[in-house]
Amino acid sequence: MIYLSSTLETRIRKGDDKMNQFKNILHFELKYYLKNKVFVGVTVFLILLIAVVMFFPRISAVIQFDKQSDTAQDRPVMLVKLEEEEQEQEQTIQEAFSAAFPGYDVQCTDADTQAIAEQITAGDAECAFVLTSPTSCSYYTQSLSMYDSNTTVAETVLQNLYRMDAMIGSGLPAQTAGEILNTEIHSDVVNLGKDQFQNYFYTYIMIFALYMVMVLYGQMVATNVAAEKSSRAMEVLITSARPTSMMFGKVVASCAAGLLQLIAVFGSAFLFYNINQFYWEDNAIVQSIFNIPGDLLLYMLVFFVLGFFIYAFLYGAIGSTASKVEDINTSVMPLTFFLIIGFVVAIASISSGNVDNTIMTVCSYIPFTSPIAMFARIAMSSTVAWYEIAVSIGILMGSVWGIGLLSAKIYRVGVLMYGTTPKIGSVLKAVWRA
Amino acid sequence: MKLELCDIQKSFGEKQVLQGVSFTAQSGQAFGLLGRNGAGKTTSIRILMDVFPPDSGAVHVDGQPIDYKKMKIGYLPEERGLYPKKLIIDQLVYFALLKGMRQKAAVAAVDYWLERLDMTEYRNRRLDTLSKGNQQKIQLITALAHDPHIVILDEPFSGLDPVNAILLKDVVKEQVAKGKIVLFSSHQMHYIEEFCENIAILRDGRVTLTGSLHDIKRGYVRDRLVVYTEAPGVIRQDFGERCSVLADGGLMIQLEDPGEKQVMMRRLVETYEIDGMQIYEPSLNDIFVQYAGDADQKGGR
């Protein structure tokens, strides 16, 4: 009995020691991130960038309000040249175009196309429509921007005018014809699953954030370990702390730092959006981005933490086998490749509109790709069953545990290997023997 | 307290690095662990510190397997280096915490040692702003701050100026006097001779010689005399091949028989102008060359 209690006591004390060591390492490493000027600088920069974007419509609204009163006359000029036979309709056509193009000062002209072209080139007018028949026209402009929809609008105007004419011509009263043309069809969508258009943007952003944070922080862990090794601080560290404590301390610290950065950036974006919500009401995309359901955020947290652990452990293990910080870039390439594959497959699938394709389904169970793939499916697909999510998370958790232990072993062997970076095979052999 | 390494074997892959290493170190004494590069000193130290386990054999303290939770070890590795970009106080406290100290005690201990080693002015500086010798003193603190039972110093004097060397000697003597086990590894034999009562010499993963340095030296056959004289020419002429010149200018005379000692000494004093004379004792350097050098290549170091 006495023996039992004393062994129990030592076991508890052992656990305590490990826990303390882990806490000390975590604290030390986290402080490294929070005191790191680059880390703080990048975070502040991102927050400022988001602030500028989110406050932009408010600021530009204020500026435009000032301008509006005295610039009303400065609207660009749009010229409309009518057919010879339709001169009597000048009034109607000008009214119709003015109504359809509120941003333009619409003027009718009799000048020939040569003169119109010269006027546009000289900058007296921005663009012109030359009507060649009731159902055709030419659009003249100096610069055709990517989003120029003037021709489409003009086509609608002309089409309506033509139909109106035709209906009146066949005996309908003008008012009835107008009503018929203005009739709008209402449609309601009853979506029983998920709205892929609405989900697309925030899913894209979240996947991108997951990917970026994993790559950046994973490489930071690798560099961090290699730096300790090359500065020989490792000689003291390895004799002062358990490799598992060191590995877990480092990885948890970088995970916390990454999470903190994500929360700071996303949190401030959310805050700035709410401050300026009124100015973003017309923008469906921005609105959809800030309409992320709460449970999806929770899933993001789960997949972020688990995925981060898997990659950070492996990055740390790879870092431990490098002797110089410069070797890191080439050593981590295969691992980064896995991450890129997961990212590309997920992005391609959500863009294609079919997130439940075979590759994605397979990827959502492989621990290297599932953090991104499964998350994308949860966000975009309506057919992911709860047990699929549970299995994926279960596999991830098991892998985190296994890869964590394996990495700590590689780490213990790797940190004492100096000289050229060893091959994977020889490291694993050494781990097997240790 | 008695620290024993008992028949430690260790291989890395095909290479058997340690082939049965055993030695015993006592508390209150410094122990010299000698051997050429690659002889297995660092591996022995790492096994002693539980960085990896031995393939067979054990580390005992007072006859019991060592309990690493109770037995604190301080280590100054030969490959020096800490965090170059971090504040000295931050990293020293961190290492003390890792060794199981509480925050307050760690800060107090680190401050004590900074003061003791005359480094207090660098407390809040970055490590890479210090000279190499001063960085080494900082690293020494990581080995001592947590008041370990066993202190392992690997080449502690390399890179230190004479003033710092004296400071370090005082510290080492103080640690020994406090009843700690001090394990010393160095290629500078005069430091070993100065500190260590007991030594072990390793060659190719085996202990080729271990025991009290005094006994080892007395164990050599005392059949050589060293003579100091103003006129070495005559003696060299008279003794021919039996006489050789030592590095310090003394003449070493090989006796035909240790029993001849008294007679020869009297004869030398009576015949020549002698300034001084003693029985030759091998230096640790000679012993090292004999036991640590390649068997077929004596004196190669």
PDB file of C-alpha atoms in Angstrom, chain A residues 115-317:
ATOM      1  CA  ALA A 115     -18.247  64.534 -86.369  1.00  0.00           C
ATOM      2  CA  ILE A 116     -19.521  62.366 -83.518  1.00  0.00           C
ATOM      3  CA  ALA A 117     -16.326  60.348 -83.522  1.00  0.00           C
ATOM      4  CA  GLU A 118     -14.303  63.555 -83.415  1.00  0.00           C
ATOM      5  CA  GLN A 119     -16.345  64.878 -80.506  1.00  0.00           C
ATOM      6  CA  ILE A 120     -15.654  61.687 -78.557  1.00  0.00           C
ATOM      7  CA  THR A 121     -11.956  61.700 -79.374  1.00  0.00           C
ATOM      8  CA  ALA A 122     -11.744  65.325 -78.306  1.00  0.00           C
ATOM      9  CA  GLY A 123     -13.408  64.433 -75.017  1.00  0.00           C
ATOM     10  CA  ASP A 124     -16.513  66.607 -75.529  1.00  0.00           C
ATOM     11  CA  ALA A 125     -18.638  63.494 -75.215  1.00  0.00           C
ATOM     12  CA  GLU A 126     -17.888  60.198 -73.551  1.00  0.00           C
ATOM     13  CA  CYS A 127     -19.859  57.918 -75.826  1.00  0.00           C
ATOM     14  CA  ALA A 128     -22.515  57.892 -78.487  1.00  0.00           C
ATOM     15  CA  PHE A 129     -25.293  55.659 -79.841  1.00  0.00           C
ATOM     16  CA  VAL A 130     -25.967  55.920 -83.535  1.00  0.00           C
ATOM     17  CA  LEU A 131     -29.326  54.336 -84.323  1.00  0.00           C
ATOM     18  CA  THR A 132     -29.282  52.768 -87.746  1.00  0.00           C
ATOM     19  CA  SER A 133     -32.755  51.169 -87.645  1.00  0.00           C
ATOM     20  CA  PRO A 134     -35.443  50.767 -84.935  1.00  0.00           C
ATOM     21  CA  THR A 135     -33.741  47.537 -83.925  1.00  0.00           C
ATOM     22  CA  SER A 136     -30.034  48.233 -84.411  1.00  0.00           C
ATOM     23  CA  CYS A 137     -27.475  50.749 -83.233  1.00  0.00           C
ATOM     24  CA  SER A 138     -23.720  51.351 -83.067  1.00  0.00           C
ATOM     25  CA  TYR A 139     -21.957  52.236 -79.854  1.00  0.00           C
ATOM     26  CA  TYR A 140     -19.069  54.683 -80.049  1.00  0.00           C
ATOM     27  CA  THR A 141     -16.710  55.077 -77.123  1.00  0.00           C
ATOM     28  CA  GLN A 142     -13.141  56.114 -76.442  1.00  0.00           C
ATOM     29  CA  SER A 143     -12.389  53.403 -73.925  1.00  0.00           C
ATOM     30  CA  LEU A 144     -14.423  50.281 -73.426  1.00  0.00           C
ATOM     31  CA  SER A 145     -14.136  49.286 -69.791  1.00  0.00           C
ATOM     32  CA  MET A 146     -14.554  45.744 -68.620  1.00  0.00           C
ATOM     33  CA  TYR A 147     -17.815  46.504 -66.887  1.00  0.00           C
ATOM     34  CA  ASP A 148     -19.335  48.701 -69.614  1.00  0.00           C
ATOM     35  CA  SER A 149     -22.965  47.620 -69.814  1.00  0.00           C
ATOM     36  CA  ASN A 150     -24.214  50.610 -71.796  1.00  0.00           C
ATOM     37  CA  THR A 151     -24.939  48.557 -74.908  1.00  0.00           C
ATOM     38  CA  THR A 152     -27.051  46.090 -72.954  1.00  0.00           C
ATOM     39  CA  VAL A 153     -29.032  48.898 -71.388  1.00  0.00           C
ATOM     40  CA  ALA A 154     -29.468  50.618 -74.763  1.00  0.00           C
ATOM     41  CA  GLU A 155     -30.636  47.353 -76.323  1.00  0.00           C
ATOM     42  CA  THR A 156     -33.333  47.045 -73.678  1.00  0.00           C
ATOM     43  CA  VAL A 157     -34.412  50.651 -74.222  1.00  0.00           C
ATOM     44  CA  LEU A 158     -34.647  50.190 -77.964  1.00  0.00           C
ATOM     45  CA  GLN A 159     -36.397  46.862 -77.608  1.00  0.00           C
ATOM     46  CA  ASN A 160     -39.028  48.375 -75.343  1.00  0.00           C
ATOM     47  CA  LEU A 161     -39.516  51.305 -77.693  1.00  0.00           C
ATOM     48  CA  TYR A 162     -39.909  48.941 -80.630  1.00  0.00           C
ATOM     49  CA  ARG A 163     -42.396  46.729 -78.820  1.00  0.00           C
ATOM     50  CA  MET A 164     -44.321  49.750 -77.615  1.00  0.00           C
ATOM     51  CA  ASP A 165     -44.516  51.014 -81.191  1.00  0.00           C
ATOM     52  CA  ALA A 166     -45.609  47.651 -82.483  1.00  0.00           C
ATOM     53  CA  MET A 167     -48.313  47.249 -79.855  1.00  0.00           C
ATOM     54  CA  ILE A 168     -49.681  50.747 -80.379  1.00  0.00           C
ATOM     55  CA  GLY A 169     -49.528  50.129 -84.138  1.00  0.00           C
ATOM     56  CA  SER A 170     -51.709  47.050 -83.765  1.00  0.00           C
ATOM     57  CA  GLY A 171     -54.341  48.989 -81.893  1.00  0.00           C
ATOM     58  CA  LEU A 172     -53.563  48.672 -78.220  1.00  0.00           C
ATOM     59  CA  PRO A 173     -53.935  51.812 -76.139  1.00  0.00           C
ATOM     60  CA  ALA A 174     -50.593  53.310 -75.123  1.00  0.00           C
ATOM     61  CA  GLN A 175     -51.326  52.829 -71.412  1.00  0.00           C
ATOM     62  CA  THR A 176     -52.095  49.125 -71.786  1.00  0.00           C
ATOM     63  CA  ALA A 177     -48.981  48.646 -73.885  1.00  0.00           C
ATOM     64  CA  GLY A 178     -46.932  50.407 -71.209  1.00  0.00           C
ATOM     65  CA  GLU A 179     -48.393  48.232 -68.492  1.00  0.00           C
ATOM     66  CA  ILE A 180     -47.700  45.063 -70.419  1.00  0.00           C
ATOM     67  CA  LEU A 181     -44.109  46.082 -70.983  1.00  0.00           C
ATOM     68  CA  ASN A 182     -43.583  47.061 -67.378  1.00  0.00           C
ATOM     69  CA  THR A 183     -45.020  43.895 -65.947  1.00  0.00           C
ATOM     70  CA  GLU A 184     -42.489  42.268 -63.655  1.00  0.00           C
ATOM     71  CA  ILE A 185     -42.335  38.593 -62.834  1.00  0.00           C
ATOM     72  CA  HIS A 186     -41.749  37.713 -59.192  1.00  0.00           C
ATOM     73  CA  SER A 187     -40.015  34.522 -58.240  1.00  0.00           C
ATOM     74  CA  ASP A 188     -39.224  33.128 -54.811  1.00  0.00           C
ATOM     75  CA  VAL A 189     -36.495  30.583 -54.177  1.00  0.00           C
ATOM     76  CA  VAL A 190     -37.178  28.054 -51.494  1.00  0.00           C
ATOM     77  CA  ASN A 191     -33.711  26.684 -50.751  1.00  0.00           C
ATOM     78  CA  LEU A 192     -33.784  23.577 -48.650  1.00  0.00           C
ATOM     79  CA  GLY A 193     -29.972  23.218 -48.547  1.00  0.00           C
ATOM     80  CA  LYS A 194     -27.227  25.768 -48.740  1.00  0.00           C
ATOM     81  CA  ASP A 195     -26.913  28.797 -50.917  1.00  0.00           C
ATOM     82  CA  GLN A 196     -23.679  28.164 -52.775  1.00  0.00           C
ATOM     83  CA  PHE A 197     -23.475  31.677 -54.114  1.00  0.00           C
ATOM     84  CA  GLN A 198     -23.821  33.176 -50.675  1.00  0.00           C
ATOM     85  CA  ASN A 199     -21.427  30.665 -49.101  1.00  0.00           C
ATOM     86  CA  TYR A 200     -18.820  30.839 -51.806  1.00  0.00           C
ATOM     87  CA  PHE A 201     -17.109  34.022 -50.735  1.00  0.00           C
ATOM     88  CA  TYR A 202     -16.763  33.387 -47.036  1.00  0.00           C
ATOM     89  CA  THR A 203     -15.799  29.771 -47.648  1.00  0.00           C
ATOM     90  CA  TYR A 204     -13.117  30.947 -50.034  1.00  0.00           C
ATOM     91  CA  ILE A 205     -11.823  33.476 -47.532  1.00  0.00           C
ATOM     92  CA  MET A 206     -11.856  31.002 -44.653  1.00  0.00           C
ATOM     93  CA  ILE A 207     -10.091  28.282 -46.650  1.00  0.00           C
ATOM     94  CA  PHE A 208      -7.526  30.768 -47.770  1.00  0.00           C
ATOM     95  CA  ALA A 209      -6.962  31.916 -44.192  1.00  0.00           C
ATOM     96  CA  LEU A 210      -6.615  28.294 -43.010  1.00  0.00           C
ATOM     97  CA  TYR A 211      -4.084  27.567 -45.722  1.00  0.00           C
ATOM     98  CA  MET A 212      -2.042  30.728 -45.209  1.00  0.00           C
ATOM     99  CA  VAL A 213      -1.831  30.393 -41.442  1.00  0.00           C
ATOM    100  CA  MET A 214      -0.833  26.725 -41.662  1.00  0.00           C
ATOM    101  CA  VAL A 215       1.907  27.359 -44.216  1.00  0.00           C
ATOM    102  CA  LEU A 216       3.290  30.470 -42.561  1.00  0.00           C
ATOM    103  CA  TYR A 217       3.220  29.228 -38.990  1.00  0.00           C
ATOM    104  CA  GLY A 218       4.325  25.742 -39.921  1.00  0.00           C
ATOM    105  CA  GLN A 219       7.401  27.150 -41.579  1.00  0.00           C
ATOM    106  CA  MET A 220       7.952  29.389 -38.580  1.00  0.00           C
ATOM    107  CA  VAL A 221       8.001  26.328 -36.324  1.00  0.00           C
ATOM    108  CA  ALA A 222      10.486  24.613 -38.640  1.00  0.00           C
ATOM    109  CA  THR A 223      12.726  27.674 -38.784  1.00  0.00           C
ATOM    110  CA  ASN A 224      12.469  28.121 -35.055  1.00  0.00           C
ATOM    111  CA  VAL A 225      13.636  24.559 -34.370  1.00  0.00           C
ATOM    112  CA  ALA A 226      16.429  24.727 -36.944  1.00  0.00           C
ATOM    113  CA  ALA A 227      17.608  28.036 -35.472  1.00  0.00           C
ATOM    114  CA  GLU A 228      17.814  26.501 -32.004  1.00  0.00           C
ATOM    115  CA  LYS A 229      19.784  23.668 -33.462  1.00  0.00           C
ATOM    116  CA  SER A 230      22.188  25.759 -35.460  1.00  0.00           C
ATOM    117  CA  SER A 231      22.814  28.152 -32.553  1.00  0.00           C
ATOM    118  CA  ARG A 232      23.498  25.078 -30.396  1.00  0.00           C
ATOM    119  CA  ALA A 233      20.940  26.233 -27.822  1.00  0.00           C
ATOM    120  CA  MET A 234      19.583  22.755 -28.478  1.00  0.00           C
ATOM    121  CA  GLU A 235      22.509  21.211 -26.588  1.00  0.00           C
ATOM    122  CA  VAL A 236      21.230  22.792 -23.404  1.00  0.00           C
ATOM    123  CA  LEU A 237      17.541  22.450 -24.257  1.00  0.00           C
ATOM    124  CA  ILE A 238      17.628  18.740 -24.987  1.00  0.00           C
ATOM    125  CA  THR A 239      19.306  18.119 -21.639  1.00  0.00           C
ATOM    126  CA  SER A 240      16.837  20.374 -19.813  1.00  0.00           C
ATOM    127  CA  ALA A 241      13.443  19.387 -21.179  1.00  0.00           C
ATOM    128  CA  ARG A 242      11.644  16.372 -22.606  1.00  0.00           C
ATOM    129  CA  PRO A 243      11.430  16.405 -26.413  1.00  0.00           C
ATOM    130  CA  THR A 244       7.666  15.885 -26.196  1.00  0.00           C
ATOM    131  CA  SER A 245       7.292  18.935 -23.952  1.00  0.00           C
ATOM    132  CA  MET A 246       9.428  20.960 -26.321  1.00  0.00           C
ATOM    133  CA  MET A 247       7.558  19.847 -29.410  1.00  0.00           C
ATOM    134  CA  PHE A 248       4.107  20.319 -27.918  1.00  0.00           C
ATOM    135  CA  GLY A 249       5.069  23.610 -26.270  1.00  0.00           C
ATOM    136  CA  LYS A 250       6.320  25.039 -29.529  1.00  0.00           C
ATOM    137  CA  VAL A 251       3.396  23.818 -31.607  1.00  0.00           C
ATOM    138  CA  VAL A 252       0.722  24.915 -29.161  1.00  0.00           C
ATOM    139  CA  ALA A 253       2.415  28.317 -28.841  1.00  0.00           C
ATOM    140  CA  SER A 254       2.487  28.861 -32.584  1.00  0.00           C
ATOM    141  CA  CYS A 255      -1.084  27.610 -32.870  1.00  0.00           C
ATOM    142  CA  ALA A 256      -2.175  30.080 -30.219  1.00  0.00           C
ATOM    143  CA  ALA A 257      -0.282  32.861 -31.974  1.00  0.00           C
ATOM    144  CA  GLY A 258      -1.883  31.970 -35.316  1.00  0.00           C
ATOM    145  CA  LEU A 259      -5.315  31.790 -33.779  1.00  0.00           C
ATOM    146  CA  LEU A 260      -4.782  35.092 -32.043  1.00  0.00           C
ATOM    147  CA  GLN A 261      -3.832  36.669 -35.337  1.00  0.00           C
ATOM    148  CA  LEU A 262      -6.858  35.192 -37.087  1.00  0.00           C
ATOM    149  CA  ILE A 263      -9.164  36.404 -34.324  1.00  0.00           C
ATOM    150  CA  ALA A 264      -7.603  39.859 -34.366  1.00  0.00           C
ATOM    151  CA  VAL A 265      -7.932  40.183 -38.154  1.00  0.00           C
ATOM    152  CA  PHE A 266     -11.374  38.609 -38.556  1.00  0.00           C
ATOM    153  CA  GLY A 267     -12.659  40.194 -35.371  1.00  0.00           C
ATOM    154  CA  SER A 268     -11.667  43.683 -36.440  1.00  0.00           C
ATOM    155  CA  ALA A 269     -13.128  43.070 -39.897  1.00  0.00           C
ATOM    156  CA  PHE A 270     -16.403  42.083 -38.270  1.00  0.00           C
ATOM    157  CA  LEU A 271     -16.320  45.103 -35.975  1.00  0.00           C
ATOM    158  CA  PHE A 272     -15.569  47.529 -38.809  1.00  0.00           C
ATOM    159  CA  TYR A 273     -18.322  45.971 -40.907  1.00  0.00           C
ATOM    160  CA  ASN A 274     -20.850  46.460 -38.150  1.00  0.00           C
ATOM    161  CA  ILE A 275     -19.824  50.082 -37.711  1.00  0.00           C
ATOM    162  CA  ASN A 276     -20.298  50.668 -41.447  1.00  0.00           C
ATOM    163  CA  GLN A 277     -23.105  48.212 -42.076  1.00  0.00           C
ATOM    164  CA  PHE A 278     -25.380  50.882 -43.495  1.00  0.00           C
ATOM    165  CA  TYR A 279     -22.947  51.675 -46.296  1.00  0.00           C
ATOM    166  CA  TRP A 280     -22.580  48.045 -47.329  1.00  0.00           C
ATOM    167  CA  GLU A 281     -26.277  47.257 -47.580  1.00  0.00           C
ATOM    168  CA  ASP A 282     -26.251  47.231 -51.370  1.00  0.00           C
ATOM    169  CA  ASN A 283     -23.276  44.891 -51.631  1.00  0.00           C
ATOM    170  CA  ALA A 284     -24.529  41.318 -51.608  1.00  0.00           C
ATOM    171  CA  ILE A 285     -21.041  39.799 -51.606  1.00  0.00           C
ATOM    172  CA  VAL A 286     -19.793  41.744 -48.605  1.00  0.00           C
ATOM    173  CA  GLN A 287     -23.046  41.077 -46.805  1.00  0.00           C
ATOM    174  CA  SER A 288     -22.750  37.375 -47.451  1.00  0.00           C
ATOM    175  CA  ILE A 289     -19.175  37.360 -46.163  1.00  0.00           C
ATOM    176  CA  PHE A 290     -20.246  38.734 -42.806  1.00  0.00           C
ATOM    177  CA  ASN A 291     -23.189  36.426 -42.627  1.00  0.00           C
ATOM    178  CA  ILE A 292     -21.163  33.381 -41.602  1.00  0.00           C
ATOM    179  CA  PRO A 293     -23.233  31.011 -39.503  1.00  0.00           C
ATOM    180  CA  GLY A 294     -21.920  30.501 -35.974  1.00  0.00           C
ATOM    181  CA  ASP A 295     -21.591  26.738 -36.243  1.00  0.00           C
ATOM    182  CA  LEU A 296     -19.337  27.141 -39.277  1.00  0.00           C
ATOM    183  CA  LEU A 297     -17.007  29.336 -37.229  1.00  0.00           C
ATOM    184  CA  LEU A 298     -16.890  26.577 -34.652  1.00  0.00           C
ATOM    185  CA  TYR A 299     -16.023  24.039 -37.365  1.00  0.00           C
ATOM    186  CA  MET A 300     -13.345  26.367 -38.633  1.00  0.00           C
ATOM    187  CA  LEU A 301     -11.838  26.507 -35.160  1.00  0.00           C
ATOM    188  CA  VAL A 302     -11.838  22.701 -34.871  1.00  0.00           C
ATOM    189  CA  PHE A 303     -10.351  22.074 -38.303  1.00  0.00           C
ATOM    190  CA  PHE A 304      -7.887  24.902 -37.902  1.00  0.00           C
ATOM    191  CA  VAL A 305      -6.531  23.617 -34.603  1.00  0.00           C
ATOM    192  CA  LEU A 306      -6.350  19.969 -35.687  1.00  0.00           C
ATOM    193  CA  GLY A 307      -4.947  20.700 -39.137  1.00  0.00           C
ATOM    194  CA  PHE A 308      -2.505  23.159 -37.693  1.00  0.00           C
ATOM    195  CA  PHE A 309      -1.226  20.588 -35.207  1.00  0.00           C
ATOM    196  CA  ILE A 310      -0.626  17.966 -37.883  1.00  0.00           C
ATOM    197  CA  TYR A 311       1.343  20.303 -40.080  1.00  0.00           C
ATOM    198  CA  ALA A 312       3.155  22.129 -37.287  1.00  0.00           C
ATOM    199  CA  PHE A 313       4.330  18.832 -35.772  1.00  0.00           C
ATOM    200  CA  LEU A 314       5.693  17.682 -39.093  1.00  0.00           C
ATOM    201  CA  TYR A 315       7.239  21.049 -39.850  1.00  0.00           C
ATOM    202  CA  GLY A 316       8.902  20.940 -36.427  1.00  0.00           C
ATOM    203  CA  ALA A 317      10.190  17.422 -37.043  1.00  0.00           C
TER     204      ALA A 317
END
